[in-house]
Short mmCIF file of C-alpha atoms in Angstrom, two decimals:
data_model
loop_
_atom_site.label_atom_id
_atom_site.label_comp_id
_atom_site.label_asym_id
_atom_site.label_seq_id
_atom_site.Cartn_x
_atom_site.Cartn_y
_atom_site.Cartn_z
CA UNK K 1 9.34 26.58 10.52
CA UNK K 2 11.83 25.82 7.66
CA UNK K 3 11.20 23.04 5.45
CA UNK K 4 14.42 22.40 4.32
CA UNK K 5 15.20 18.68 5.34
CA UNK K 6 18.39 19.12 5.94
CA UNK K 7 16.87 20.60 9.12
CA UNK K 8 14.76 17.21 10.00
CA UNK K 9 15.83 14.34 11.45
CA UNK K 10 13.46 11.74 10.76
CA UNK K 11 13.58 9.16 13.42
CA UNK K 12 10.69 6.76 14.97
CA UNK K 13 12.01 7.94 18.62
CA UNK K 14 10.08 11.13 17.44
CA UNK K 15 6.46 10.96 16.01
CA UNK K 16 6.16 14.21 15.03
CA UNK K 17 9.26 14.22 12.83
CA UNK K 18 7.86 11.30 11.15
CA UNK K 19 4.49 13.25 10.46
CA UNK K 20 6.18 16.38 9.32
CA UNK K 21 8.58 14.49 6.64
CA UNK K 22 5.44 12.39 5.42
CA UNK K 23 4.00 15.24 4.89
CA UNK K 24 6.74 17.49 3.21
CA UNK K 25 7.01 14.59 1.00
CA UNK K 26 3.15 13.96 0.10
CA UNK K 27 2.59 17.47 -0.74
CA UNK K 28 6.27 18.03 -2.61
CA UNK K 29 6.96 20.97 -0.62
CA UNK K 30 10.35 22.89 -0.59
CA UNK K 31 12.95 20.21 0.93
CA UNK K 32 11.11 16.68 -0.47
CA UNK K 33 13.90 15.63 -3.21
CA UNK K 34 17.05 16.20 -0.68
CA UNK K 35 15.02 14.69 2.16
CA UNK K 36 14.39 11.87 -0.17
CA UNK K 37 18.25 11.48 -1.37
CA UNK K 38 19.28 11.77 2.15
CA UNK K 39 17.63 8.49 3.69
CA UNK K 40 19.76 6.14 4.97
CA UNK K 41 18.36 2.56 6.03
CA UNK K 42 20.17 1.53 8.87
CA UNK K 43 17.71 -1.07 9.46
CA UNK K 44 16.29 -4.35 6.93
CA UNK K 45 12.98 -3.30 7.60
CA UNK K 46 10.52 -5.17 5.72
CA UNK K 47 7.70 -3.21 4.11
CA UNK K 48 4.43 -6.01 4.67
CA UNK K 49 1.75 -5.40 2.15
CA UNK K 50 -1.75 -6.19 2.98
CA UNK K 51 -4.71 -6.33 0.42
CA UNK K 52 -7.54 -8.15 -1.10
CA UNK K 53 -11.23 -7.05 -2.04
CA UNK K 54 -13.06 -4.63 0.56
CA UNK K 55 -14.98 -6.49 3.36
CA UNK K 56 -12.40 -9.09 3.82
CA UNK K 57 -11.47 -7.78 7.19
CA UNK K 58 -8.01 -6.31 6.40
CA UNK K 59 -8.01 -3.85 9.16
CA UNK K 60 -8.87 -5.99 11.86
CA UNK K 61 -6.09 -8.30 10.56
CA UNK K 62 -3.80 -5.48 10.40
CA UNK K 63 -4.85 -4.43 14.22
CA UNK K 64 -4.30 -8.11 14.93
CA UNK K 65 -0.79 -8.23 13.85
CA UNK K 66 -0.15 -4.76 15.40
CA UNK K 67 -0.90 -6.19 18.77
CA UNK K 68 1.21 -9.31 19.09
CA UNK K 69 4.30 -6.90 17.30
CA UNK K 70 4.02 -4.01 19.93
CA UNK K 71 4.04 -6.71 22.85
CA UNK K 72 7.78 -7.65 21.50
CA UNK K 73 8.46 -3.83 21.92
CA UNK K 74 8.87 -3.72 18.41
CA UNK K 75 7.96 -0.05 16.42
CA UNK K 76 5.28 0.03 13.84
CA UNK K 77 4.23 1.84 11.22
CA UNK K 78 0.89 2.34 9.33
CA UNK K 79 -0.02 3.24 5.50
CA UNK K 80 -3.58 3.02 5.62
CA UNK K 81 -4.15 3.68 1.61
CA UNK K 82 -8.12 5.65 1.18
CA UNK K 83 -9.70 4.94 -1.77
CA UNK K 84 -10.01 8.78 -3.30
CA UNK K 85 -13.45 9.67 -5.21
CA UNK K 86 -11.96 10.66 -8.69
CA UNK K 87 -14.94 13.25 -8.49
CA UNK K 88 -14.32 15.35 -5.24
CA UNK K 89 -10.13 14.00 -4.23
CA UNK K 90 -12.03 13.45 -0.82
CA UNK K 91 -10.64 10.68 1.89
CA UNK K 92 -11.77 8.21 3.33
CA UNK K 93 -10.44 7.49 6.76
CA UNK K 94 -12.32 4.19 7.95
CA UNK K 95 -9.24 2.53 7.98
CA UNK K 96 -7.73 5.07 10.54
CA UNK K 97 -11.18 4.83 12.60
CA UNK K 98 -11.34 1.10 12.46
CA UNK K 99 -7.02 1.04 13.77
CA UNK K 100 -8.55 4.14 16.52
CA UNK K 101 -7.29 1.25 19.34
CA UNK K 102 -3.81 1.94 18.23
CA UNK K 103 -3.93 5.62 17.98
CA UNK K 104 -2.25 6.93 21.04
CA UNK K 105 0.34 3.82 21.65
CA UNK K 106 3.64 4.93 21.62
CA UNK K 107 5.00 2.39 19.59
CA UNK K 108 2.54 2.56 16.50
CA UNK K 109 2.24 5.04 13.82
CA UNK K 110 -0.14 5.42 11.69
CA UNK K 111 -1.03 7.29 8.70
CA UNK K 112 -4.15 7.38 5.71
CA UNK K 113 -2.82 8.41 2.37
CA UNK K 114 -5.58 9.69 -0.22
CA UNK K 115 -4.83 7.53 -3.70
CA UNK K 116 -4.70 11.08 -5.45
CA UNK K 117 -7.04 9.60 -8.08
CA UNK K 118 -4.91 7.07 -9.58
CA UNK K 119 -8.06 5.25 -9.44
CA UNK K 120 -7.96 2.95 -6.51
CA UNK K 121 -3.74 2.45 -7.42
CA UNK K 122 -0.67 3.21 -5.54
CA UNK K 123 0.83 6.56 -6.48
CA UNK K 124 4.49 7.10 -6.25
CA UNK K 125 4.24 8.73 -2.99
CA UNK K 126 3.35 5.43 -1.31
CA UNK K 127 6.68 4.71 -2.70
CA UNK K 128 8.18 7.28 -0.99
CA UNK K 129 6.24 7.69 2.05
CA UNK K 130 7.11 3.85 2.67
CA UNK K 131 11.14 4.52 2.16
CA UNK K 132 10.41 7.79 4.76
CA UNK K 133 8.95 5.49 7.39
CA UNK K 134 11.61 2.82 6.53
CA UNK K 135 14.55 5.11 6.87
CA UNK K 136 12.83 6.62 10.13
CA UNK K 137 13.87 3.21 11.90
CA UNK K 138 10.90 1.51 12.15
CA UNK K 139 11.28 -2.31 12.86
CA UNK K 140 7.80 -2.68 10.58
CA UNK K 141 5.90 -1.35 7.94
CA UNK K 142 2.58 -2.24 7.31
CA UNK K 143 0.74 -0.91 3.97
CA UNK K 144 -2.57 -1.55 3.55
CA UNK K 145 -4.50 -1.16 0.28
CA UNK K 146 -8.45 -1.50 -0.45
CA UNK K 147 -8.41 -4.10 -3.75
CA UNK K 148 -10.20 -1.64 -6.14
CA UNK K 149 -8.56 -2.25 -9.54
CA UNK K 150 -4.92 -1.93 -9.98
CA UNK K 151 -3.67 -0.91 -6.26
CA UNK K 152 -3.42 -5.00 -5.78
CA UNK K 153 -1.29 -5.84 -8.57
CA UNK K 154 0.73 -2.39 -8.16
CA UNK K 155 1.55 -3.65 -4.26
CA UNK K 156 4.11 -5.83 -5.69
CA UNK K 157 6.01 -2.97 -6.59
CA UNK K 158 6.32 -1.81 -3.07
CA UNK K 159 6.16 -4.23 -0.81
CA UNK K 160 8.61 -6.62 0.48
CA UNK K 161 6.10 -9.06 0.51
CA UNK K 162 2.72 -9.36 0.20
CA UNK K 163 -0.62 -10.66 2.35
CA UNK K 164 -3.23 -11.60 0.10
CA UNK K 165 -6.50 -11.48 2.14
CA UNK K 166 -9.84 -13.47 0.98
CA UNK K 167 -12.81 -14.74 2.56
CA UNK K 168 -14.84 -17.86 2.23
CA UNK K 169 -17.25 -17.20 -0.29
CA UNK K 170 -20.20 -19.49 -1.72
CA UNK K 171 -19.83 -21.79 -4.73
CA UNK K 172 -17.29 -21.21 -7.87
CA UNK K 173 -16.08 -17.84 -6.26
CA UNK K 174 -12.26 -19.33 -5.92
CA UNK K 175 -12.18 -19.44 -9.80
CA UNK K 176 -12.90 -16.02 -10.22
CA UNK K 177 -9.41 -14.63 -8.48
CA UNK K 178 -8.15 -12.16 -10.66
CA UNK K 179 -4.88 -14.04 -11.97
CA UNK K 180 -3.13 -11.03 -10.56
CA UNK K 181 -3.67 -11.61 -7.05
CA UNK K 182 -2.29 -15.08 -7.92
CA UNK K 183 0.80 -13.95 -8.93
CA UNK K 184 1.63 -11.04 -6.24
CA UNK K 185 0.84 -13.10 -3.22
CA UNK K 186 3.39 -14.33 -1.11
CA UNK K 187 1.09 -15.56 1.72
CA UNK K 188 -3.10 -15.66 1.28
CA UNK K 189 -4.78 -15.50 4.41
CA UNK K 190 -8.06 -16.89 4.76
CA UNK K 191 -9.88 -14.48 6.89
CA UNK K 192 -13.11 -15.66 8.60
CA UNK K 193 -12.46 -18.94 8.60
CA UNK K 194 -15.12 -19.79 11.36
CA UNK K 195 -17.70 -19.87 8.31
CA UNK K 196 -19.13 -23.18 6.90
CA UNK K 197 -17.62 -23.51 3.59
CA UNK K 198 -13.86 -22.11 5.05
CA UNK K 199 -12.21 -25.69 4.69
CA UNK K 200 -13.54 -26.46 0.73
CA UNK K 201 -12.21 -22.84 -0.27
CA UNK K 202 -9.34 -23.23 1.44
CA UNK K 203 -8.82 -27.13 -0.61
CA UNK K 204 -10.07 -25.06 -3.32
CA UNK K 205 -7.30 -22.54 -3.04
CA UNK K 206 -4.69 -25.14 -2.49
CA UNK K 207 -5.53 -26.80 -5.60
CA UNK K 208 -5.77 -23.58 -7.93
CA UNK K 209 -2.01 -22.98 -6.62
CA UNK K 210 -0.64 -26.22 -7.27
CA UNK K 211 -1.93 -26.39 -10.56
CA UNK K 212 -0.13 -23.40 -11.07
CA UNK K 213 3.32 -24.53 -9.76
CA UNK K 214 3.22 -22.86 -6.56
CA UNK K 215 3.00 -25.71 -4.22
CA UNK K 216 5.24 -23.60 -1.58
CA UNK K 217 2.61 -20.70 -1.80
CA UNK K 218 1.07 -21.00 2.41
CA UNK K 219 -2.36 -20.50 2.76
CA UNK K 220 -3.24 -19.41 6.52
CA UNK K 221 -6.44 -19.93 7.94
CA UNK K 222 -7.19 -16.62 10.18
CA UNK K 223 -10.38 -15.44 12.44
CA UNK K 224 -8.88 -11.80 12.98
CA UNK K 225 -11.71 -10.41 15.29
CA UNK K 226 -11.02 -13.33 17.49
CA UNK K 227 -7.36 -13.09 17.48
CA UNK K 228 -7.13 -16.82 15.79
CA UNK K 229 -4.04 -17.76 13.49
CA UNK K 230 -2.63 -14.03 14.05
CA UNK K 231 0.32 -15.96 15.16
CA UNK K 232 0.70 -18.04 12.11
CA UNK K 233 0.49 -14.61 10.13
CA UNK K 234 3.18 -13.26 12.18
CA UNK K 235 5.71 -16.21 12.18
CA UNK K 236 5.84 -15.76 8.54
CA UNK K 237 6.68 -12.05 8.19
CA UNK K 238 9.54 -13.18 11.03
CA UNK K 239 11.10 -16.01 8.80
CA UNK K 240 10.31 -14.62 5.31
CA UNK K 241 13.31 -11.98 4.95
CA UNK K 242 14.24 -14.84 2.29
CA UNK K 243 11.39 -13.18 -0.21
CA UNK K 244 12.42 -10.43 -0.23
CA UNK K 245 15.40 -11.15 -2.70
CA UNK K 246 13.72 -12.81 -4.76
CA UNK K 247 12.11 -10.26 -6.95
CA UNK K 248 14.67 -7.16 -5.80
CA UNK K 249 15.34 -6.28 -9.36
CA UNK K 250 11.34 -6.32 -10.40
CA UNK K 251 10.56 -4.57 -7.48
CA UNK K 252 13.35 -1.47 -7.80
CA UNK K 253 12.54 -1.62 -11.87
CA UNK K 254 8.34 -0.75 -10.65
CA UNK K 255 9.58 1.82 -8.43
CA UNK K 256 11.62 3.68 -10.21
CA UNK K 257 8.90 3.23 -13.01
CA UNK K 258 6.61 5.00 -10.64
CA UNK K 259 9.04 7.81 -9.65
CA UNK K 260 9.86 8.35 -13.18
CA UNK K 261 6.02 8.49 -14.37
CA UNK K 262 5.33 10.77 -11.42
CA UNK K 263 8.48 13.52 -11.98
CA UNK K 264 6.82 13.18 -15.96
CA UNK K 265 3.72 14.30 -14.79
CA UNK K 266 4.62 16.78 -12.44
CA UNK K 267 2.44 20.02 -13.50
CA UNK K 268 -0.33 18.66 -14.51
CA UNK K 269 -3.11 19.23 -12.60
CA UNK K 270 -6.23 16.98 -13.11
CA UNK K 271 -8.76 19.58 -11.94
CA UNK K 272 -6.94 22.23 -14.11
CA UNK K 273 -7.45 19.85 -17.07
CA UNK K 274 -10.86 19.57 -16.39
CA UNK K 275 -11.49 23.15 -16.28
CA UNK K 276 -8.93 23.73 -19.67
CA UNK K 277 -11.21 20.98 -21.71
CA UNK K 278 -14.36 23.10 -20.35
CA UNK K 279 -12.95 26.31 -21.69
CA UNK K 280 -11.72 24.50 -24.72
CA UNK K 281 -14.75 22.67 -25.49
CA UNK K 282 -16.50 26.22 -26.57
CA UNK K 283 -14.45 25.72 -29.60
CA UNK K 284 -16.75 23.98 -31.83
CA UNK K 285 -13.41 22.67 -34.02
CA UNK K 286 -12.63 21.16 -30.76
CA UNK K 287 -10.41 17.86 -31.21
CA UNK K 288 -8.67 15.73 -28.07
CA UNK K 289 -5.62 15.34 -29.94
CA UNK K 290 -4.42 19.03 -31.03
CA UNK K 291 -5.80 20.01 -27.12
CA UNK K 292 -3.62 16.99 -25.47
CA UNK K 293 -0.91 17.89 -27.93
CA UNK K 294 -0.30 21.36 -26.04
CA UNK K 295 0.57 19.10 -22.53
CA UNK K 296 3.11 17.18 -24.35
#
């Protein structure tokens, strides 16, 4: 099978085409840059990004807005970002087992995508995967993220707009939003909003928000494994196309920031530099410095 892309026409009519340019381009194989060069975006498809801290039911929110889409025959498609242990690069697919409902519909796609050990962030190829899946035709892309660290703040810099997702916690919790999350959100959606203290967080919320000039900022009110306020969720990413303007500039500047960093640090292996130091640490003269100098 050649793996030049001029041979592969990515289109969302065809699954498999999808899944083989996803994965020419996550593993840079011979073929990625002139894919890449080659998309054309025949369609204003929005890129939707959904985060927030772990256990704040972001797939079943993301299932929930997958099946009101698919009954307007619209085409989906999935970025289910894993978390990756910076000690063994391993995946973790719970997101793909908790979306397993939506596996074999013909109108949703959906992928995981290891974080490659930029520590719980979005690497470049998210970037690039996203513009595959967006030049493919799809009418939606959804990117999910787990909040550990960066990857919340760095989904600004991809998506068209954003989903903040938050539960009702006890007490002061509201004050402790990282500022961050403050300033990527487009939308938060309060998720479990069936529990007791739902209303004051949400007044809570509302408050922190005004006080920081964002009176326009919605806060939705969600139960996603009951289906409640899905709607509500949806009706915004269908009369939001507005947002997506507002930033362009920001957003292209962190892309191409990415891209950049990435082509930079093409080469270097992380599990080659571990075993390098190893090797290098036998030298008793050892110093960081000189041994990064030899990278640079």
């Amino acid at each position: 099978m050649s793996m030049h892309s001029t041979d592969i026409k990515v289109s969302c009519a065809d699954f498999r085409s999808v899944a083989r340019a996803l994965t020419i381009v996550e593993n840079d194989l011979q073929g990625a840059d002139e894919l890449l060069r080659n998309l054309r975006f025949e369609k204003n498809t929005p890129i939707i990004g959904v985060t927030g801290p772990p256990g704040a039911g972001k797939s079943t929110l993301v299932n929930g807005i997958i099946d009101e889409l698919v009954k307007t025959g619209s085409k989906i498609a999935v970025l289910a970002i894993d978390p990756t242990s910076p000690f063994n690069f391993g995946s973790l697919l719970g997101d793909r087992i908790r979306m397993s409902s939506h596996f074999n519909h013909p109108d949703v796609f959906i992928r995981s995508l290891a974080t490659r050990g930029s520590l719980g962030g979005l690497s470049a190829k998210t970037i690039e995967m996203a513009d595959v899946l967006r030049g493919a035709g799809f009418d939606y892309v959804l990117i999910e993220t787990v909040g550990v660290g960066q990857s919340e703040i760095e989904i600004a810099g991809l998506a068209d707009f954003t989903f903040v997702v938050l539960v009702p916690e006890s007490g002061d919790e509201i004050q402790n939003i990282k500022s961050g999350l403050m300033e990527i959100a487009d939308a938060f959606i309060i998720n479990k909003a069936d529990r007791a203290d739902a209303d004051l967080f949400v007044n809570n919320l509302k408050k922190i928000i005004q006080q920081k000039g964002d009176e326009h900022l919605p806060v939705l009110k969600t139960i996603a494994s009951q289906g409640t306020g899905i709607n509500e969720a949806i009706d915004f990413i269908k009369t939001s196309p507005g947002l997506k303007n507002k930033r362009k500039e920001f957003l292209l500047a962190e892309k191409a920031y990415k891209i950049i960093q990435q082509k930079r640090m093409a080469g270097i292996d992380k599990k080659k530099l571990q075993q390098d130091i190893a090797e290098a640490l036998n030298d008793e003269e050892f110093n960081l410095y000189a041994f990064v100098e030899k990278y640079l």
